[in-house]
mmCIF file with all atom_site columns, C-alpha atoms and ligand atoms in Angstrom:
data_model
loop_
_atom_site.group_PDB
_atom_site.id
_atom_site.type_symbol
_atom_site.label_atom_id
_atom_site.label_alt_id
_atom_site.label_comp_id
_atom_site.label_asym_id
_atom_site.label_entity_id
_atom_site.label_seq_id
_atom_site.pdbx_PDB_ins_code
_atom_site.Cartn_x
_atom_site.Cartn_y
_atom_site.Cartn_z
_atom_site.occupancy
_atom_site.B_iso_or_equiv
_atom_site.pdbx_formal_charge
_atom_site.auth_seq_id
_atom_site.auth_comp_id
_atom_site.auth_asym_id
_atom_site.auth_atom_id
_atom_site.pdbx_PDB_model_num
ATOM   1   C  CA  . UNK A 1 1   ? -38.447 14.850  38.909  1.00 69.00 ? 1   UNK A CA  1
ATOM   2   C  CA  . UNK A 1 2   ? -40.262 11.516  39.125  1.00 79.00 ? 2   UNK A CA  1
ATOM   3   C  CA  . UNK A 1 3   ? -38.078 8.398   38.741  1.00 78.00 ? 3   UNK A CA  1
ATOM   4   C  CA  . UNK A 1 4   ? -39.762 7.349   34.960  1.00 81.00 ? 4   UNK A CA  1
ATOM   5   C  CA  . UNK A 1 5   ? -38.979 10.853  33.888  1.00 83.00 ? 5   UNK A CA  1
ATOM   6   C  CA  . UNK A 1 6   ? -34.883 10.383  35.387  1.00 84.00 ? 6   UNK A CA  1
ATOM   7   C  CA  . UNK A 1 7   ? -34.710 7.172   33.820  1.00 86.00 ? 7   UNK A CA  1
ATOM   8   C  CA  . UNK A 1 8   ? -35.833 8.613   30.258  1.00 87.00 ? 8   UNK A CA  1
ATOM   9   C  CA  . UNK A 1 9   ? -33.512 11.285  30.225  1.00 88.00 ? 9   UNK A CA  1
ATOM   10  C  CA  . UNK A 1 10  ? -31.051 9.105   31.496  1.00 85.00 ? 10  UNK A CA  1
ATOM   11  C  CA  . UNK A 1 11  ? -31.751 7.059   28.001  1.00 88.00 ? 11  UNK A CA  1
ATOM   12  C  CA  . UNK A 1 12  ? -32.057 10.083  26.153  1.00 89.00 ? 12  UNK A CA  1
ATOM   13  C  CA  . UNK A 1 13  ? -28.541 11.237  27.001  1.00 90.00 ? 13  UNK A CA  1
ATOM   14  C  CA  . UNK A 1 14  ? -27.054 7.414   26.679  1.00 84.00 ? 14  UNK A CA  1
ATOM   15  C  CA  . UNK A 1 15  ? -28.421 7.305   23.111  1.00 85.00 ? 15  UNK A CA  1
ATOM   16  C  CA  . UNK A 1 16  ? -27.296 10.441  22.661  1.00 86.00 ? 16  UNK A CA  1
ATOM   17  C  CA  . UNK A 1 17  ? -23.709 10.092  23.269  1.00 87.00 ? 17  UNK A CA  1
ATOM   18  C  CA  . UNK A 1 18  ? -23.683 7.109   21.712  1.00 84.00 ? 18  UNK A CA  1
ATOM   19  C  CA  . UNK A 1 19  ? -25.007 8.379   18.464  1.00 83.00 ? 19  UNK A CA  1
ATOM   20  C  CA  . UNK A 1 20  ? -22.526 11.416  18.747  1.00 81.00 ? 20  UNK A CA  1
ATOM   21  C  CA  . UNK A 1 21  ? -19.618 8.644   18.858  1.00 78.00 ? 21  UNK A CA  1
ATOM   22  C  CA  . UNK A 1 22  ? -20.521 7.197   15.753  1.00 78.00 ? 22  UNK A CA  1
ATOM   23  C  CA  . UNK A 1 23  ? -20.261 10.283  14.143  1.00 80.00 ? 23  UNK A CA  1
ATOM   24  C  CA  . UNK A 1 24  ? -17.310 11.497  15.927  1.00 75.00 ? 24  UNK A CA  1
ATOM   25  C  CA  . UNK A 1 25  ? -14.909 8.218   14.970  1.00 73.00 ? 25  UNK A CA  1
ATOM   26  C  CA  . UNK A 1 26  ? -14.180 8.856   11.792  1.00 70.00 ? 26  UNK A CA  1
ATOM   27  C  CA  . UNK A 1 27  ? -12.761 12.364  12.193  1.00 70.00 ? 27  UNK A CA  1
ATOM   28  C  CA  . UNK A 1 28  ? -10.800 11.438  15.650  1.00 66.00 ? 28  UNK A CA  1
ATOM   29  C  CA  . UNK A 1 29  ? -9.488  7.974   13.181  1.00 68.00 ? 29  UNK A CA  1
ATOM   30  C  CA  . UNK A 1 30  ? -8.651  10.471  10.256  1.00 66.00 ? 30  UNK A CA  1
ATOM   31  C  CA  . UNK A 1 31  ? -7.182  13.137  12.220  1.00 67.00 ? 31  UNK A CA  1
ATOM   32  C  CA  . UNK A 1 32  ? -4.843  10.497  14.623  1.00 69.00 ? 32  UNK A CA  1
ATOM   33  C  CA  . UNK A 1 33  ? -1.147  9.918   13.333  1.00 68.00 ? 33  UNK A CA  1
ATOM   34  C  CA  . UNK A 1 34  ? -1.137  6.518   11.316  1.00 68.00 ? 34  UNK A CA  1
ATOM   35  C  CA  . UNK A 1 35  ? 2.095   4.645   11.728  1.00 75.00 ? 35  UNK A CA  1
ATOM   36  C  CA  . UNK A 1 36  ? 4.284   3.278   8.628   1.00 77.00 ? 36  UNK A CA  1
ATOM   37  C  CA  . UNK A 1 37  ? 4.390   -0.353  8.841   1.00 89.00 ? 37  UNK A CA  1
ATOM   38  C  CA  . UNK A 1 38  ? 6.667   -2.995  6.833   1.00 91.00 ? 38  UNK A CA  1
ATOM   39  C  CA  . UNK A 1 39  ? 5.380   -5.877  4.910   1.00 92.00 ? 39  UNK A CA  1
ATOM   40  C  CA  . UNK A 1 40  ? 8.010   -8.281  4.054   1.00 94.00 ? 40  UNK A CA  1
ATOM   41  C  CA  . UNK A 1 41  ? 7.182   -10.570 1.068   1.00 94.00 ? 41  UNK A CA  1
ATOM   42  C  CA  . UNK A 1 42  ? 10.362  -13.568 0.481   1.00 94.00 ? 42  UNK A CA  1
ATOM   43  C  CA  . UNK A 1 43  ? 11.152  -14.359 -2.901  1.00 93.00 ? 43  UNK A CA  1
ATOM   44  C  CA  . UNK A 1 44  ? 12.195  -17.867 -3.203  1.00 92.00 ? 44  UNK A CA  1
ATOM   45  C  CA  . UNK A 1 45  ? 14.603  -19.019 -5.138  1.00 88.00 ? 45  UNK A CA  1
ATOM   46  C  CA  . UNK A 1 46  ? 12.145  -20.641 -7.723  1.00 86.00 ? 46  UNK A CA  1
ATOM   47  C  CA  . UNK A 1 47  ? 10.186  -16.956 -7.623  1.00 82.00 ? 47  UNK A CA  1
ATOM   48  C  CA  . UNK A 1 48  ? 13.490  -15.750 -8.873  1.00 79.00 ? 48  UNK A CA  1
ATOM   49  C  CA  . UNK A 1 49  ? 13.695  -17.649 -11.997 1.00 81.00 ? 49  UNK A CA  1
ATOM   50  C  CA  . UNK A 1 50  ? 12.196  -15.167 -14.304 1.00 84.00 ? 50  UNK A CA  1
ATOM   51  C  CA  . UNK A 1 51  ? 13.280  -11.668 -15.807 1.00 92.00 ? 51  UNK A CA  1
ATOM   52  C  CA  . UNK A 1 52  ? 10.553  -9.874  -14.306 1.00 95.00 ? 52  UNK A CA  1
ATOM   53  C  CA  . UNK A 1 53  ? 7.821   -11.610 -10.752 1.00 94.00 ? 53  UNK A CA  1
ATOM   54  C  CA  . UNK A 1 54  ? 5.162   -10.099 -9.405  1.00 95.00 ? 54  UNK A CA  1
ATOM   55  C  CA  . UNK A 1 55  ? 4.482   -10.534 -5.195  1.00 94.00 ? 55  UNK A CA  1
ATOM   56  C  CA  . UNK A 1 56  ? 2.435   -9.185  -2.758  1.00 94.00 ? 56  UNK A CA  1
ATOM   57  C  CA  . UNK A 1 57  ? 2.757   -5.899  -4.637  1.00 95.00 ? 57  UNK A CA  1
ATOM   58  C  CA  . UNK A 1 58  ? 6.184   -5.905  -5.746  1.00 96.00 ? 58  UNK A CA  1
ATOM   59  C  CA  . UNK A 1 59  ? 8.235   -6.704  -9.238  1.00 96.00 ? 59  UNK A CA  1
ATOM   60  C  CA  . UNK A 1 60  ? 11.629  -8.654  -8.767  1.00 96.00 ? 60  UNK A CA  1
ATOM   61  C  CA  . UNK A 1 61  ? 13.607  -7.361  -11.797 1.00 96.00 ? 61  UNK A CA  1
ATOM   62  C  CA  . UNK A 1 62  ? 16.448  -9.680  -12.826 1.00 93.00 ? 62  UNK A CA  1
ATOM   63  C  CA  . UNK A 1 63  ? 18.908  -7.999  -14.603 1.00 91.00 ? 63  UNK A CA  1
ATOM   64  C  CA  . UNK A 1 64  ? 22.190  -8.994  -16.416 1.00 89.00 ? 64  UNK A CA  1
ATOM   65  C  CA  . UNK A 1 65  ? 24.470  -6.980  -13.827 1.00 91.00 ? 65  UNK A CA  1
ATOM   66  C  CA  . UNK A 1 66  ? 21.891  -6.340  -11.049 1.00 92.00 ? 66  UNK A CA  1
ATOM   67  C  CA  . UNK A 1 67  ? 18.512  -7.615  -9.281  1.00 94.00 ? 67  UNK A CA  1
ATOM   68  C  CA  . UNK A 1 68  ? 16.273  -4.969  -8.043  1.00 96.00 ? 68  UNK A CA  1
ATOM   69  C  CA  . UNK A 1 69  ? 12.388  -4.194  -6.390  1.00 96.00 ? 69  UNK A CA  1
ATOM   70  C  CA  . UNK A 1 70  ? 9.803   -1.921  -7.734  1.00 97.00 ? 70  UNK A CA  1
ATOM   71  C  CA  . UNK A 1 71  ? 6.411   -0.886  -5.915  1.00 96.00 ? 71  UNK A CA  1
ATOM   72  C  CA  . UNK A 1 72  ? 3.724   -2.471  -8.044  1.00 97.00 ? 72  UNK A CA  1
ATOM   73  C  CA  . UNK A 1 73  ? 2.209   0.538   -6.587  1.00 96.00 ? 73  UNK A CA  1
ATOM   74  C  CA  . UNK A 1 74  ? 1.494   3.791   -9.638  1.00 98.00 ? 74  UNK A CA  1
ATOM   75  C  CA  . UNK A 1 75  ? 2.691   6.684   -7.534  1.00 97.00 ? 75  UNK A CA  1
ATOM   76  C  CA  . UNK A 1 76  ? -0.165  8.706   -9.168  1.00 97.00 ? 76  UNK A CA  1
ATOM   77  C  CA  . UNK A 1 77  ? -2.921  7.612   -7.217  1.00 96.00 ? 77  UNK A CA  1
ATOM   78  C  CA  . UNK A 1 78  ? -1.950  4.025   -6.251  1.00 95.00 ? 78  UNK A CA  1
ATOM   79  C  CA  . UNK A 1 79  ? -3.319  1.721   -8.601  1.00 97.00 ? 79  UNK A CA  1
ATOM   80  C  CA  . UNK A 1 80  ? -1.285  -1.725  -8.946  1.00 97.00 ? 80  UNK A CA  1
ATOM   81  C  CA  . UNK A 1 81  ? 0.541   -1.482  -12.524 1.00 98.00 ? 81  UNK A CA  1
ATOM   82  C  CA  . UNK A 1 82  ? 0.830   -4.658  -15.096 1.00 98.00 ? 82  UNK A CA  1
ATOM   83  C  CA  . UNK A 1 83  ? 3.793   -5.683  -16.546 1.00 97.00 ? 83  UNK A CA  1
ATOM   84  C  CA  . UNK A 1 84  ? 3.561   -6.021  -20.204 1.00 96.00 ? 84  UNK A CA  1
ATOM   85  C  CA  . UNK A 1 85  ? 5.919   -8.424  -21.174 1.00 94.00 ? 85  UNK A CA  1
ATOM   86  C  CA  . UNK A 1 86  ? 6.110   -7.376  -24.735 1.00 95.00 ? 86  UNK A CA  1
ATOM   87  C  CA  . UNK A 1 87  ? 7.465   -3.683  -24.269 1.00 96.00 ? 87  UNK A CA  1
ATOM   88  C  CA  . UNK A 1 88  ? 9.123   -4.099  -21.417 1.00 95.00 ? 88  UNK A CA  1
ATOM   89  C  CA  . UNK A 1 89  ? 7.132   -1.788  -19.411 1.00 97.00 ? 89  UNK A CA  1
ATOM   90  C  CA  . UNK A 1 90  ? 5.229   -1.184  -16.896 1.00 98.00 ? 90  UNK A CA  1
ATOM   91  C  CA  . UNK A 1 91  ? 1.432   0.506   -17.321 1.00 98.00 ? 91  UNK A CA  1
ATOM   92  C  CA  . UNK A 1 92  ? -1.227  1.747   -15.253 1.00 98.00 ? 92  UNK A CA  1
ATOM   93  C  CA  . UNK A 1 93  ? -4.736  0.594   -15.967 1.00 97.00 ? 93  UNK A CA  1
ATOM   94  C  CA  . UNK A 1 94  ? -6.197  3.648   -13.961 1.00 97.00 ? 94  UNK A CA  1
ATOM   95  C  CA  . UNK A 1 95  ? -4.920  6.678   -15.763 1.00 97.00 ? 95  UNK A CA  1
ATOM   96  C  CA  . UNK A 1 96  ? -2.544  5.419   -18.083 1.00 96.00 ? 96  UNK A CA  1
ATOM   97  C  CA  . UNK A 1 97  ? 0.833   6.005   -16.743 1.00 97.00 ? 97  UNK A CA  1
ATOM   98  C  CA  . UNK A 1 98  ? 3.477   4.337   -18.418 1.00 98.00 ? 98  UNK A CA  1
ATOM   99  C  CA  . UNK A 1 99  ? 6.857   3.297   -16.492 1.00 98.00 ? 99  UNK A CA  1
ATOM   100 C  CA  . UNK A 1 100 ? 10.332  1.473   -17.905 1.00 97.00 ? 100 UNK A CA  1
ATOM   101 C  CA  . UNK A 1 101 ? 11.482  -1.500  -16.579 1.00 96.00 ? 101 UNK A CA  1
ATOM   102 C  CA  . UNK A 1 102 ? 14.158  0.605   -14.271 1.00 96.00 ? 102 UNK A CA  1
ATOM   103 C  CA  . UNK A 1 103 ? 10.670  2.350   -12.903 1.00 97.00 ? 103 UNK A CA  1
ATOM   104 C  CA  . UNK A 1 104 ? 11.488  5.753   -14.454 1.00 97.00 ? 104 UNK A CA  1
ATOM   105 C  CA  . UNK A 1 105 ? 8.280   7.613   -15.848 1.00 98.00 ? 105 UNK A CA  1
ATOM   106 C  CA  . UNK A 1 106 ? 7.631   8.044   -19.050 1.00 97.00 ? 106 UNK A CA  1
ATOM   107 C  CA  . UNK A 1 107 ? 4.195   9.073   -19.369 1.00 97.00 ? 107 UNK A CA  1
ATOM   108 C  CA  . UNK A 1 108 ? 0.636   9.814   -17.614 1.00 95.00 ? 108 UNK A CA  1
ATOM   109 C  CA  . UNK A 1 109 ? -0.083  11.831  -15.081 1.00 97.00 ? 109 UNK A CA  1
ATOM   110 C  CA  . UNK A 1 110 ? 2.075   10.677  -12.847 1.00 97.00 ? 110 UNK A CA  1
ATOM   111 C  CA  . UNK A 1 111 ? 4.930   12.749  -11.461 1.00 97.00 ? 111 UNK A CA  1
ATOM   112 C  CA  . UNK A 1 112 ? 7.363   10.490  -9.733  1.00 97.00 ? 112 UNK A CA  1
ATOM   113 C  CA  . UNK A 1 113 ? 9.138   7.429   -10.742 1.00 98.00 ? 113 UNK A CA  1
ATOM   114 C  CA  . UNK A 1 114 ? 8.497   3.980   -9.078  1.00 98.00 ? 114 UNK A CA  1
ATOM   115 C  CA  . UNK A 1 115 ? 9.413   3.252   -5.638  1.00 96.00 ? 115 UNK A CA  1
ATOM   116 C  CA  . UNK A 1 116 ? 12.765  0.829   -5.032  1.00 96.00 ? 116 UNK A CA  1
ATOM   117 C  CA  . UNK A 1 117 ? 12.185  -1.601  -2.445  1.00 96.00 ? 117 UNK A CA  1
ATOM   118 C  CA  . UNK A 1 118 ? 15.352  -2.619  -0.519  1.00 96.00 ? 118 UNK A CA  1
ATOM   119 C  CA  . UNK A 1 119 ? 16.309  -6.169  -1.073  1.00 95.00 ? 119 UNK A CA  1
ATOM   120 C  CA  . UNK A 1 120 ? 18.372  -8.845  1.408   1.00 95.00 ? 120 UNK A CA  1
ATOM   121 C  CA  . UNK A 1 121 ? 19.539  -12.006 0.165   1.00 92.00 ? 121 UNK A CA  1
ATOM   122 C  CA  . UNK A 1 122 ? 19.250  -14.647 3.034   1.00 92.00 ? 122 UNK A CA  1
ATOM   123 C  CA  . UNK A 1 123 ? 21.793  -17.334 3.598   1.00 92.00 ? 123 UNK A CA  1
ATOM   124 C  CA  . UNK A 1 124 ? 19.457  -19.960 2.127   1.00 91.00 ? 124 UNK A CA  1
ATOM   125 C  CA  . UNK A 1 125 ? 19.271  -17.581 -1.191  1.00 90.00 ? 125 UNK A CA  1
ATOM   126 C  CA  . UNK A 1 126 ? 15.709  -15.887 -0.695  1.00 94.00 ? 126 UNK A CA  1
ATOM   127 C  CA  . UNK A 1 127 ? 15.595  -12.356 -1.272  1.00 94.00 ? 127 UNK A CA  1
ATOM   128 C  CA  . UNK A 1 128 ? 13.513  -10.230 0.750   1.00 95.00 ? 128 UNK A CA  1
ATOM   129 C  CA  . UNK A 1 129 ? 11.816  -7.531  0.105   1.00 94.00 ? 129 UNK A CA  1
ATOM   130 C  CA  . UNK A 1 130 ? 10.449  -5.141  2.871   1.00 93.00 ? 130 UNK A CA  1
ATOM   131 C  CA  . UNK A 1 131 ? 7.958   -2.835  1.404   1.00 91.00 ? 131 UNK A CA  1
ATOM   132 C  CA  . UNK A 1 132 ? 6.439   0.295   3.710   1.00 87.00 ? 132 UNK A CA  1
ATOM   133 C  CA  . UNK A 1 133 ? 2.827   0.182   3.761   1.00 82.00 ? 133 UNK A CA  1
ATOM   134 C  CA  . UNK A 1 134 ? 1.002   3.108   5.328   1.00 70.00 ? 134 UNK A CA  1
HETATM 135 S  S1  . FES B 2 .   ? -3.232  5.672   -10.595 1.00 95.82 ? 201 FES B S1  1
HETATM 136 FE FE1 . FES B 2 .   ? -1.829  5.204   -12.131 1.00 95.82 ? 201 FES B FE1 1
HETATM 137 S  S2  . FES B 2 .   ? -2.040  6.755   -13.558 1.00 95.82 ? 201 FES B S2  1
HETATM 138 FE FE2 . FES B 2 .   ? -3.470  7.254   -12.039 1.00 95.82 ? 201 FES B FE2 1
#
C-alpha cells in the first residue's frame, strides 16, 4: 500500500469512529444508571410568612397545627402546578390535574398524590427543604 493510500484510510477509519461515537452517546447516556441527587432550597423566615410559598419547586404550606412541603412537581408527567389562591388548590396547566392543599388528588389524569418533601428547622429558624431530583 503506498503511504497516501495508508494515510487516507487511516482518516477514513478516524472519521469513522468518530461519527459512530456521536451516534453511540446517547444510547450508552440513556442506558447508564442516573444517580438521585438532593437539592436543598432554605426557606427563610420572611419566606415563611404566608399560608402557602412557592421555591425552587416546592410549596411551604403553613397550617394552623402543622407546616409541611409539597413537590411543585404534577406526578402525571411533571409539569410545575400553580397555586390558586382562591380554591385552595393546586392545578396543573398541562393536563388538568387538580390537587388539595394537603396534595391529595382529586382529579386529571394523574394517579398519585403530591410528593412530601421532608422539612428541618435550623437553629436560626429556616426550614429546609431537601427535594430528590433525578
Ligand atoms: S403533567 Fe400534570 S396533568 Fe399531566
Amino acid at each position: 500500500m503506498e503511504r497516501r493510500g495508508f494515510i487516507k484510510k487511516g482518516l477514513q477509519w478516524a472519521a469513522s469512529l468518530l461519527g459512530a461515537s456521536f451516534l453511540a452517546y446517547p444510547a450508552f447516556s440513556f442506558m447508564t444508571f442516573r444517580k438521585a441527587t438532593k437539592k436543598r432550597i432554605v426557606f427563610h423566615p420572611e419566606d415563611q410568612a404566608g399560608a402557602v410559598t412557592f421555591k425552587e419547586g416546592v410549596y411551604l404550606i403553613r397550617e394552623p397545627n402543622e407546616i409541611f412541603a409539597l413537590s411543585a412537581q404534577c406526578t402525571h408527567l411533571g409539569c410545575t402546578l400553580n397555586y390558586d389562591a382562591v380554591s385552595g388548590r393546586f392545578a396543573c396547566p398541562c393536563h388538568g390535574s387538580v390537587f388539595t392543599l394537603s396534595g391529595k388528588r382529586i382529579s386529571g389524569p394523574a394517579r398519585k398524590d403530591l410528593y412530601r418533601v421532608p422539612l428541618t428547622k435550623t437553629a436560626s429558624g429556616d426550614i429546609e427543604a431537601v427535594l430528590e431530583v433525578g
